[in-house]
PDB file of C-alpha atoms in Angstrom:
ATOM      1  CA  UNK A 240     139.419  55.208 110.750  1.00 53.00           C
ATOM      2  CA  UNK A 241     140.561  58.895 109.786  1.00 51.00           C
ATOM      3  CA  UNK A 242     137.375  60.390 110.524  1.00 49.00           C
ATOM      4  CA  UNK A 243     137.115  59.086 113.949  1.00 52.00           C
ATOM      5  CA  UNK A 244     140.994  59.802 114.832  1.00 51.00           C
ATOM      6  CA  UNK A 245     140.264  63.373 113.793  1.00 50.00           C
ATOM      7  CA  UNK A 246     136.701  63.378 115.788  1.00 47.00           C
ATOM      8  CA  UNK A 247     138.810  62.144 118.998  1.00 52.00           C
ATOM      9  CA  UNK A 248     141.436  64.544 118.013  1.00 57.00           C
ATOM     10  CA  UNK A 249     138.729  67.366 118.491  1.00 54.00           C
ATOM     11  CA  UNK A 250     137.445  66.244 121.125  1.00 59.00           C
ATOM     12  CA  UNK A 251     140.874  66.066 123.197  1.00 59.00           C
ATOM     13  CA  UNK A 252     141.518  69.678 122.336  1.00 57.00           C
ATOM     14  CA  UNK A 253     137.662  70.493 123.772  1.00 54.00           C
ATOM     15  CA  UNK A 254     138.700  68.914 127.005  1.00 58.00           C
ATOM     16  CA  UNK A 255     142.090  70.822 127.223  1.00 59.00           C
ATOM     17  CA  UNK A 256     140.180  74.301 126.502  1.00 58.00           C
ATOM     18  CA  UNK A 257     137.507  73.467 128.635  1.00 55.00           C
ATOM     19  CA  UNK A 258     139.996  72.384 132.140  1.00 59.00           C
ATOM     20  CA  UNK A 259     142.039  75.726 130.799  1.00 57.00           C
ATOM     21  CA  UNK A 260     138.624  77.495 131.321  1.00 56.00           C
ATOM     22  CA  UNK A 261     137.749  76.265 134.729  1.00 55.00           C
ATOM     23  CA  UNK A 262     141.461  76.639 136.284  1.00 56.00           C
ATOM     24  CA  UNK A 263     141.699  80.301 134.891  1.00 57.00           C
ATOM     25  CA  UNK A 264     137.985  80.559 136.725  1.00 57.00           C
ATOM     26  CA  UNK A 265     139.278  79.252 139.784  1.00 55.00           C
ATOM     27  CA  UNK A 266     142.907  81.565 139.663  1.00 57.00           C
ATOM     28  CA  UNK A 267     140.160  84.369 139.543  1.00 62.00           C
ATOM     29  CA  UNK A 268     138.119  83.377 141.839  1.00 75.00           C
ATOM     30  CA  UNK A 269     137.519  86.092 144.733  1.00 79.00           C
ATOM     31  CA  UNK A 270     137.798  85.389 148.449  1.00 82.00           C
ATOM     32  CA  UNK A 271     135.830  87.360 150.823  1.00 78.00           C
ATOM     33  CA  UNK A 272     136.774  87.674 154.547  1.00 72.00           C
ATOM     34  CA  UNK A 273     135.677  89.976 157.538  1.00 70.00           C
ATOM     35  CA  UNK A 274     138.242  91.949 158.755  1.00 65.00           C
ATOM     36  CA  UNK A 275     138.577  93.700 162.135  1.00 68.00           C
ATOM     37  CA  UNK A 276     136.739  97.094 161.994  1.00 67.00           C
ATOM     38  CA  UNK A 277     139.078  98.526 164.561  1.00 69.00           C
ATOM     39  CA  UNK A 278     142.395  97.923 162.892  1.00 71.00           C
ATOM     40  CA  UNK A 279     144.608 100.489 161.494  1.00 71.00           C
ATOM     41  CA  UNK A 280     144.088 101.315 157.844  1.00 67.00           C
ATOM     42  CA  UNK A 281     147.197 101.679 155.741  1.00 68.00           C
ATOM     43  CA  UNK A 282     145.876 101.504 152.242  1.00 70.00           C
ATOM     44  CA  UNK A 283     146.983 104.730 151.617  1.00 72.00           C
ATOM     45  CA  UNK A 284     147.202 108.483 152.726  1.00 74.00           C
ATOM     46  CA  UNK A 285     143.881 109.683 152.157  1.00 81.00           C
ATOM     47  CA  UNK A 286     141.649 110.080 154.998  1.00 85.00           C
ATOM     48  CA  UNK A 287     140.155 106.496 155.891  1.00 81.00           C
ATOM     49  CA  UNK A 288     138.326 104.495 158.752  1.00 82.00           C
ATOM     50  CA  UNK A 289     140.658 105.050 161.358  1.00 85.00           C
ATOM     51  CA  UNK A 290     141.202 108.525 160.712  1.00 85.00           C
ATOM     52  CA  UNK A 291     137.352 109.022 161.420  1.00 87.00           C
ATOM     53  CA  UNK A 292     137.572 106.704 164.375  1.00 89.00           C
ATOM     54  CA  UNK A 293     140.707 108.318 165.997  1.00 90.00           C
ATOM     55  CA  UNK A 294     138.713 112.200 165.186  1.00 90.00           C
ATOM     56  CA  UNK A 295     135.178 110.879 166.978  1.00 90.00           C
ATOM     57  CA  UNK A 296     136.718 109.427 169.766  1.00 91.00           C
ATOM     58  CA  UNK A 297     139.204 112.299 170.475  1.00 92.00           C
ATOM     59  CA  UNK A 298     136.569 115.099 170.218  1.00 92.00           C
ATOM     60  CA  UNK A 299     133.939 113.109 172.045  1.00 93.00           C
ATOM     61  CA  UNK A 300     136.453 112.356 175.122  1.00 94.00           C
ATOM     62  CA  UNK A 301     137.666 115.672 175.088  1.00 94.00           C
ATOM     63  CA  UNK A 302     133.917 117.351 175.393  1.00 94.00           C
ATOM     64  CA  UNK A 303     132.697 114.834 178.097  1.00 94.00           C
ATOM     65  CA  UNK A 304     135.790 115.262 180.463  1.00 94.00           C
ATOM     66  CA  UNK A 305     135.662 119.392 180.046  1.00 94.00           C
ATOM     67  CA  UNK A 306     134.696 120.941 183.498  1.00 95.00           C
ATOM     68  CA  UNK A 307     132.218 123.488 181.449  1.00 93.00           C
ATOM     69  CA  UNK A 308     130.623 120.299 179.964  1.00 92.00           C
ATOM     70  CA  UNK A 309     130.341 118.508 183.086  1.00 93.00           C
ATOM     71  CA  UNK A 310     128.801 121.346 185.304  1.00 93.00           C
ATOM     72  CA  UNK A 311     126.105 121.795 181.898  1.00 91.00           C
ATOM     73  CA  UNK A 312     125.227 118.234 182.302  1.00 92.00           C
ATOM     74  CA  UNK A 313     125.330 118.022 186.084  1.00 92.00           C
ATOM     75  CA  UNK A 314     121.624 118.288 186.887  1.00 91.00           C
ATOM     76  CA  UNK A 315     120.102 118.083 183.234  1.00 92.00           C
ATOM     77  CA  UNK A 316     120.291 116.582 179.649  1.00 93.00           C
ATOM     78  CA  UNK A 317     120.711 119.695 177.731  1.00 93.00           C
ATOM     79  CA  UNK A 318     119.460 119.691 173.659  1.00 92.00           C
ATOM     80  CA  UNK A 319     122.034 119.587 171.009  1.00 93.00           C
ATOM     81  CA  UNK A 320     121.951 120.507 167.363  1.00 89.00           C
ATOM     82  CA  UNK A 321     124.676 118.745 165.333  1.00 89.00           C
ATOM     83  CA  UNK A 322     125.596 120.598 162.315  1.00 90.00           C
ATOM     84  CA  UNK A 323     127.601 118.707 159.768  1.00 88.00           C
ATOM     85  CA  UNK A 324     131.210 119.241 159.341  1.00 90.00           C
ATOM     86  CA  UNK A 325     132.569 121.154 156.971  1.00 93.00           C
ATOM     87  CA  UNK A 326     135.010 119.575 154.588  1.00 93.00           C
ATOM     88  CA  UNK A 327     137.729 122.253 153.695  1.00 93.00           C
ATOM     89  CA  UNK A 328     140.186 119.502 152.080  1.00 91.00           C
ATOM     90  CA  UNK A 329     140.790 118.642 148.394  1.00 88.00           C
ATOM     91  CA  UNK A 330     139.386 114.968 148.826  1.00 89.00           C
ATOM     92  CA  UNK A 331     135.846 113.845 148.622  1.00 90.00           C
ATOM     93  CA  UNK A 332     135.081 112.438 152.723  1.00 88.00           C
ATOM     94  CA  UNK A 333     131.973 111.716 153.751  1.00 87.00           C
ATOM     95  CA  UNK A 334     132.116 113.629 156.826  1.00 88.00           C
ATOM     96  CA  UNK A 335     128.436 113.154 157.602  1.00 88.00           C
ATOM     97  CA  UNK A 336     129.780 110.040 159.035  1.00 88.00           C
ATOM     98  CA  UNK A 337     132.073 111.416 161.155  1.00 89.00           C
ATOM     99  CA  UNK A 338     128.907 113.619 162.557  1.00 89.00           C
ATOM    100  CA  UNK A 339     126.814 110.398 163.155  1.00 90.00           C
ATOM    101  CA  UNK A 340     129.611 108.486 164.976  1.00 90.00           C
ATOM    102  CA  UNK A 341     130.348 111.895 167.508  1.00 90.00           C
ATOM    103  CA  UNK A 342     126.525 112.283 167.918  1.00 91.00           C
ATOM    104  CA  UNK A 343     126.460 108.340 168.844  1.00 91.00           C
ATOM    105  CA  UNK A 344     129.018 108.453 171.532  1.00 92.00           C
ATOM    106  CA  UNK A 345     127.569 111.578 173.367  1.00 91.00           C
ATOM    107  CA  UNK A 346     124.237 110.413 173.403  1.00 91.00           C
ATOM    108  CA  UNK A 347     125.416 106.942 174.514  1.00 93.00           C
ATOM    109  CA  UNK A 348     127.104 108.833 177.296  1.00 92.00           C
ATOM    110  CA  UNK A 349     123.760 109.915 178.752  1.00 92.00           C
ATOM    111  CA  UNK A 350     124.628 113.222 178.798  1.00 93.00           C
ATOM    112  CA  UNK A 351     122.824 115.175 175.741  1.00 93.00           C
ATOM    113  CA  UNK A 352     120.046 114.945 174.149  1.00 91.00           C
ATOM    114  CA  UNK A 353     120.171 115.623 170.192  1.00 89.00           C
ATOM    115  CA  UNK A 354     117.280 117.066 167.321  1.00 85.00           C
ATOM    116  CA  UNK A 355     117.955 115.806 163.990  1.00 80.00           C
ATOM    117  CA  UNK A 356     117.434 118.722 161.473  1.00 75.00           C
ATOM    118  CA  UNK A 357     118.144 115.948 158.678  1.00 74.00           C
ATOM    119  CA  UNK A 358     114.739 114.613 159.602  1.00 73.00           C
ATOM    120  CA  UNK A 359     112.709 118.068 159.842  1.00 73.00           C
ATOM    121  CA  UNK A 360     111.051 118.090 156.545  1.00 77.00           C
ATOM    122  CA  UNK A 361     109.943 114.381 157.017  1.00 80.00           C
ATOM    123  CA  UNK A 362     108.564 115.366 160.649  1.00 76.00           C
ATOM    124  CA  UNK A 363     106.797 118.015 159.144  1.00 79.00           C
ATOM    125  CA  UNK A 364     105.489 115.960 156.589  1.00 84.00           C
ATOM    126  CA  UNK A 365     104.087 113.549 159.061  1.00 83.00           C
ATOM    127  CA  UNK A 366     102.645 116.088 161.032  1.00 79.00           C
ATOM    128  CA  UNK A 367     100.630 117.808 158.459  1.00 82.00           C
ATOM    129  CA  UNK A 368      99.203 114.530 157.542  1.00 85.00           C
ATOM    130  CA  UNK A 369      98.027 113.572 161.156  1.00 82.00           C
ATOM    131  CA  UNK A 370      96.778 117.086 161.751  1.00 86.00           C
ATOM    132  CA  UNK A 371      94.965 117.413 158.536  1.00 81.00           C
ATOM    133  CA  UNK A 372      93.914 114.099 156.916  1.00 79.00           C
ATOM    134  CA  UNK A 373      90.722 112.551 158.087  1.00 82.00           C
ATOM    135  CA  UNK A 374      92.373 108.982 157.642  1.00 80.00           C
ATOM    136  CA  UNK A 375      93.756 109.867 161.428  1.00 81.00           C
ATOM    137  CA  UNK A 376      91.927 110.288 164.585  1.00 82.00           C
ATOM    138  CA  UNK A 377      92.466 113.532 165.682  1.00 82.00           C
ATOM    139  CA  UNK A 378      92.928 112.436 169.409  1.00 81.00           C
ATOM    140  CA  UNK A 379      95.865 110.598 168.485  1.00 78.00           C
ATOM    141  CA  UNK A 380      97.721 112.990 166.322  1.00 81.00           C
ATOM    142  CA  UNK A 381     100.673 114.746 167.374  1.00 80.00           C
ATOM    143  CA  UNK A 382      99.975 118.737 167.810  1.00 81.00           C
ATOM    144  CA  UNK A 383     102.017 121.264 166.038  1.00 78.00           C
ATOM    145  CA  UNK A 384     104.625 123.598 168.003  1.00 70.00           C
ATOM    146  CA  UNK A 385     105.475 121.255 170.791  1.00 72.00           C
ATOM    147  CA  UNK A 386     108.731 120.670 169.411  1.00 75.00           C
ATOM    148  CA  UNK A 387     112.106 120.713 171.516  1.00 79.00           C
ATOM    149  CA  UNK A 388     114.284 123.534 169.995  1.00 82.00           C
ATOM    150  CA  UNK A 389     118.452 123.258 170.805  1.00 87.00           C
ATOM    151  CA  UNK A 390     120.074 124.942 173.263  1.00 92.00           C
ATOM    152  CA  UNK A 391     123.294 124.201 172.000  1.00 93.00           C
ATOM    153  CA  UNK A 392     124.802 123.784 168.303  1.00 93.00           C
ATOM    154  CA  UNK A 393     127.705 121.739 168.055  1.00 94.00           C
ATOM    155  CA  UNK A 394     130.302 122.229 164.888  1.00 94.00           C
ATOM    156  CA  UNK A 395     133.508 121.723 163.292  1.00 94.00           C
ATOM    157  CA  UNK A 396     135.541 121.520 160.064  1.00 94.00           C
ATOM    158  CA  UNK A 397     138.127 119.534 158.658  1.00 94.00           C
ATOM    159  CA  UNK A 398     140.772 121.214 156.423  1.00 93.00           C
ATOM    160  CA  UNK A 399     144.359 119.385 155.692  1.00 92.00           C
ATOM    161  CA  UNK A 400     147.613 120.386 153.819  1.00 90.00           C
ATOM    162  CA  UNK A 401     149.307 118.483 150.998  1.00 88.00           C
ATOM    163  CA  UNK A 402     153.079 118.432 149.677  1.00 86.00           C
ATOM    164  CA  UNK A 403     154.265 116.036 147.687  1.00 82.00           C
ATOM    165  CA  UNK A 404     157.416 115.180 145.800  1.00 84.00           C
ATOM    166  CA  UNK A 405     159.084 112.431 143.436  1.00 79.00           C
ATOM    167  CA  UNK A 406     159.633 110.664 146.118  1.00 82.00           C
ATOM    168  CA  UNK A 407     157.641 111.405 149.175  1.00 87.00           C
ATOM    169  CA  UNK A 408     154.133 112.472 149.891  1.00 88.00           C
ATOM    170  CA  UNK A 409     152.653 113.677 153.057  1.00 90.00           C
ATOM    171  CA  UNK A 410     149.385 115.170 154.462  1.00 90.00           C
ATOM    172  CA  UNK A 411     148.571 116.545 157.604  1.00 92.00           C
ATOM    173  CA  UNK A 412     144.653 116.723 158.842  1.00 92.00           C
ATOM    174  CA  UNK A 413     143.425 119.329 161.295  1.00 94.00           C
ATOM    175  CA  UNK A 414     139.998 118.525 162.870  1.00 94.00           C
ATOM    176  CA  UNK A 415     138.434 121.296 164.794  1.00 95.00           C
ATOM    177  CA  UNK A 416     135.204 121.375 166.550  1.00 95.00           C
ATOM    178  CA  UNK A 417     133.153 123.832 168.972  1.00 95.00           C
ATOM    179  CA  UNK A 418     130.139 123.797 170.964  1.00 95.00           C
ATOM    180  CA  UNK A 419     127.762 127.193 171.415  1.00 95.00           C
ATOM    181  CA  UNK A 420     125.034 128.429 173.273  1.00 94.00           C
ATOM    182  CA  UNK A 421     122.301 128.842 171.111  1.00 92.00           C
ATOM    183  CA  UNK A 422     120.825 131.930 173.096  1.00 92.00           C
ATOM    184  CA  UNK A 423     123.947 133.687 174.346  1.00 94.00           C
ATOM    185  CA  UNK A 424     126.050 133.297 171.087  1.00 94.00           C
ATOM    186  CA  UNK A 425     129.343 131.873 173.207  1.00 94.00           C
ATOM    187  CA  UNK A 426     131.365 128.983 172.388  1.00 96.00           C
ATOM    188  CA  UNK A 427     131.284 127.168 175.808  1.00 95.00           C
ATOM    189  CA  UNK A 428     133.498 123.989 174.398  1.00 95.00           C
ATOM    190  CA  UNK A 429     136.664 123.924 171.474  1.00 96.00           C
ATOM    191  CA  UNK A 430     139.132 121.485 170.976  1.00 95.00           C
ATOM    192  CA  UNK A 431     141.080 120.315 167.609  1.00 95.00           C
ATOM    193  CA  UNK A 432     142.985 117.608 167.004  1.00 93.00           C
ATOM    194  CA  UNK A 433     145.668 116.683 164.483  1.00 92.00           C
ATOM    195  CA  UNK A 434     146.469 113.998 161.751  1.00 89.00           C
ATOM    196  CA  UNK A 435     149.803 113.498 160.043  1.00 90.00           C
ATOM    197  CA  UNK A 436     150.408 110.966 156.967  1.00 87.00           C
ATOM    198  CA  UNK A 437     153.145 110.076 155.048  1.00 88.00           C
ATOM    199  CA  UNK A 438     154.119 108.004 152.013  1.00 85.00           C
ATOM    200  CA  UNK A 439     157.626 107.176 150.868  1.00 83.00           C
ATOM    201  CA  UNK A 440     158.893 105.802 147.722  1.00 76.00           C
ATOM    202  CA  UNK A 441     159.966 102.374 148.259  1.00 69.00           C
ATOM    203  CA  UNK A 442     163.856 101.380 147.357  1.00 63.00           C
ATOM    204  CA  UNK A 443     162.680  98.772 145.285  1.00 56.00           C
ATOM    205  CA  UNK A 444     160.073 100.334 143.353  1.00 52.00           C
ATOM    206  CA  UNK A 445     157.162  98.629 144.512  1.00 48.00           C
TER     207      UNK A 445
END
């Protein structure tokens, strides 16, 4: 009679620790959602998401509505190399993708074509095997030197300022970016554009 009070004892404290278990697993449990890619990121000060959007969108409006631009593109697609912008600030930003999303919206505006210098060691690559393997027929293969060099080289940096106190912090972004004729040397297209940021100590400490 002992033995199996104590065995049911035992076995009521299992099923306590083992419902414990599974509500702490289900407190912890992780919900994912999508969120709207557009909206504006407050997480923090750093440069986010809708810093790069507001940059791209700004520098690409600003180049396709210049009169300079727009008489270029008027009766031709001119041939643009996109070099990657510079990162001059203290924080790690991948401004490769900042690069990609400008490049994006010009070409979708029909205006420019681009050359991808990323890609020119793979090109090569693939054009040494075509021209020199026997695997390929050589009627097929693509010939050497008929490659479209740019006419123009578009470029920028991004460099930002940082003060900070006990009880405020603030940063301030400046995005510049230019676009230059590859044969005459002149910048034909500049504009910048500016981010501020600020954080403030809360009242109630959180």
């Amino acid at each position: 009679m002992i033995i199996r009070k104590k065995f049911k004892t035992a076995s009521t404290y299992a099923l306590i620790g083992l419902s414990a278990l599974v509500l702490s697993g289900c407190a912890n449990k992780a919900v994912v959602s999508y969120g709207d890619a557009q909206a504006v990121e407050t997480t923090d000060i750093n440069f986010g998401s809708t810093d790069l959007q507001k940059v791209a969108s700004q520098m690409t409006d600003s180049l396709l509505s210049s009169p300079v631009v727009g008489t270029m593109t008027a009766n031709k697609r001119p041939v643009v190399f996109v070099e990657r912008i510079k990162n001059k600030t203290s924080e790690h930003i991948d401004t490769e993708s900042i690069t990609d999303s400008i490049s994006t919206q010009l070409l979708r505006s029909g205006k420019f074509r681009f050359v991808d210098m990323t890609r020119v060691e793979a090109i090569r690559e693939q054009l040494k095997f075509q021209n020199e393997d026997a695997l390929v027929n050589p009627t097929t293969a693509v010939a050497f030197g008929k490659q479209i060099g740019a006419q123009y080289m578009l470029y920028g940096n991004l460099s930002s300022i940082v003060k900070s106190n006990a009880d405020k912090s603030d940063v301030y972004y400046k995005f510049t970016m230019r676009l230059m004729d590859m044969e005459s040397g002149l910048v034909e297209w500049a504009d910048e554009t500016e981010i501020r940021k600020t954080k403030e100590k809360s009242t109630f400490g959180w």
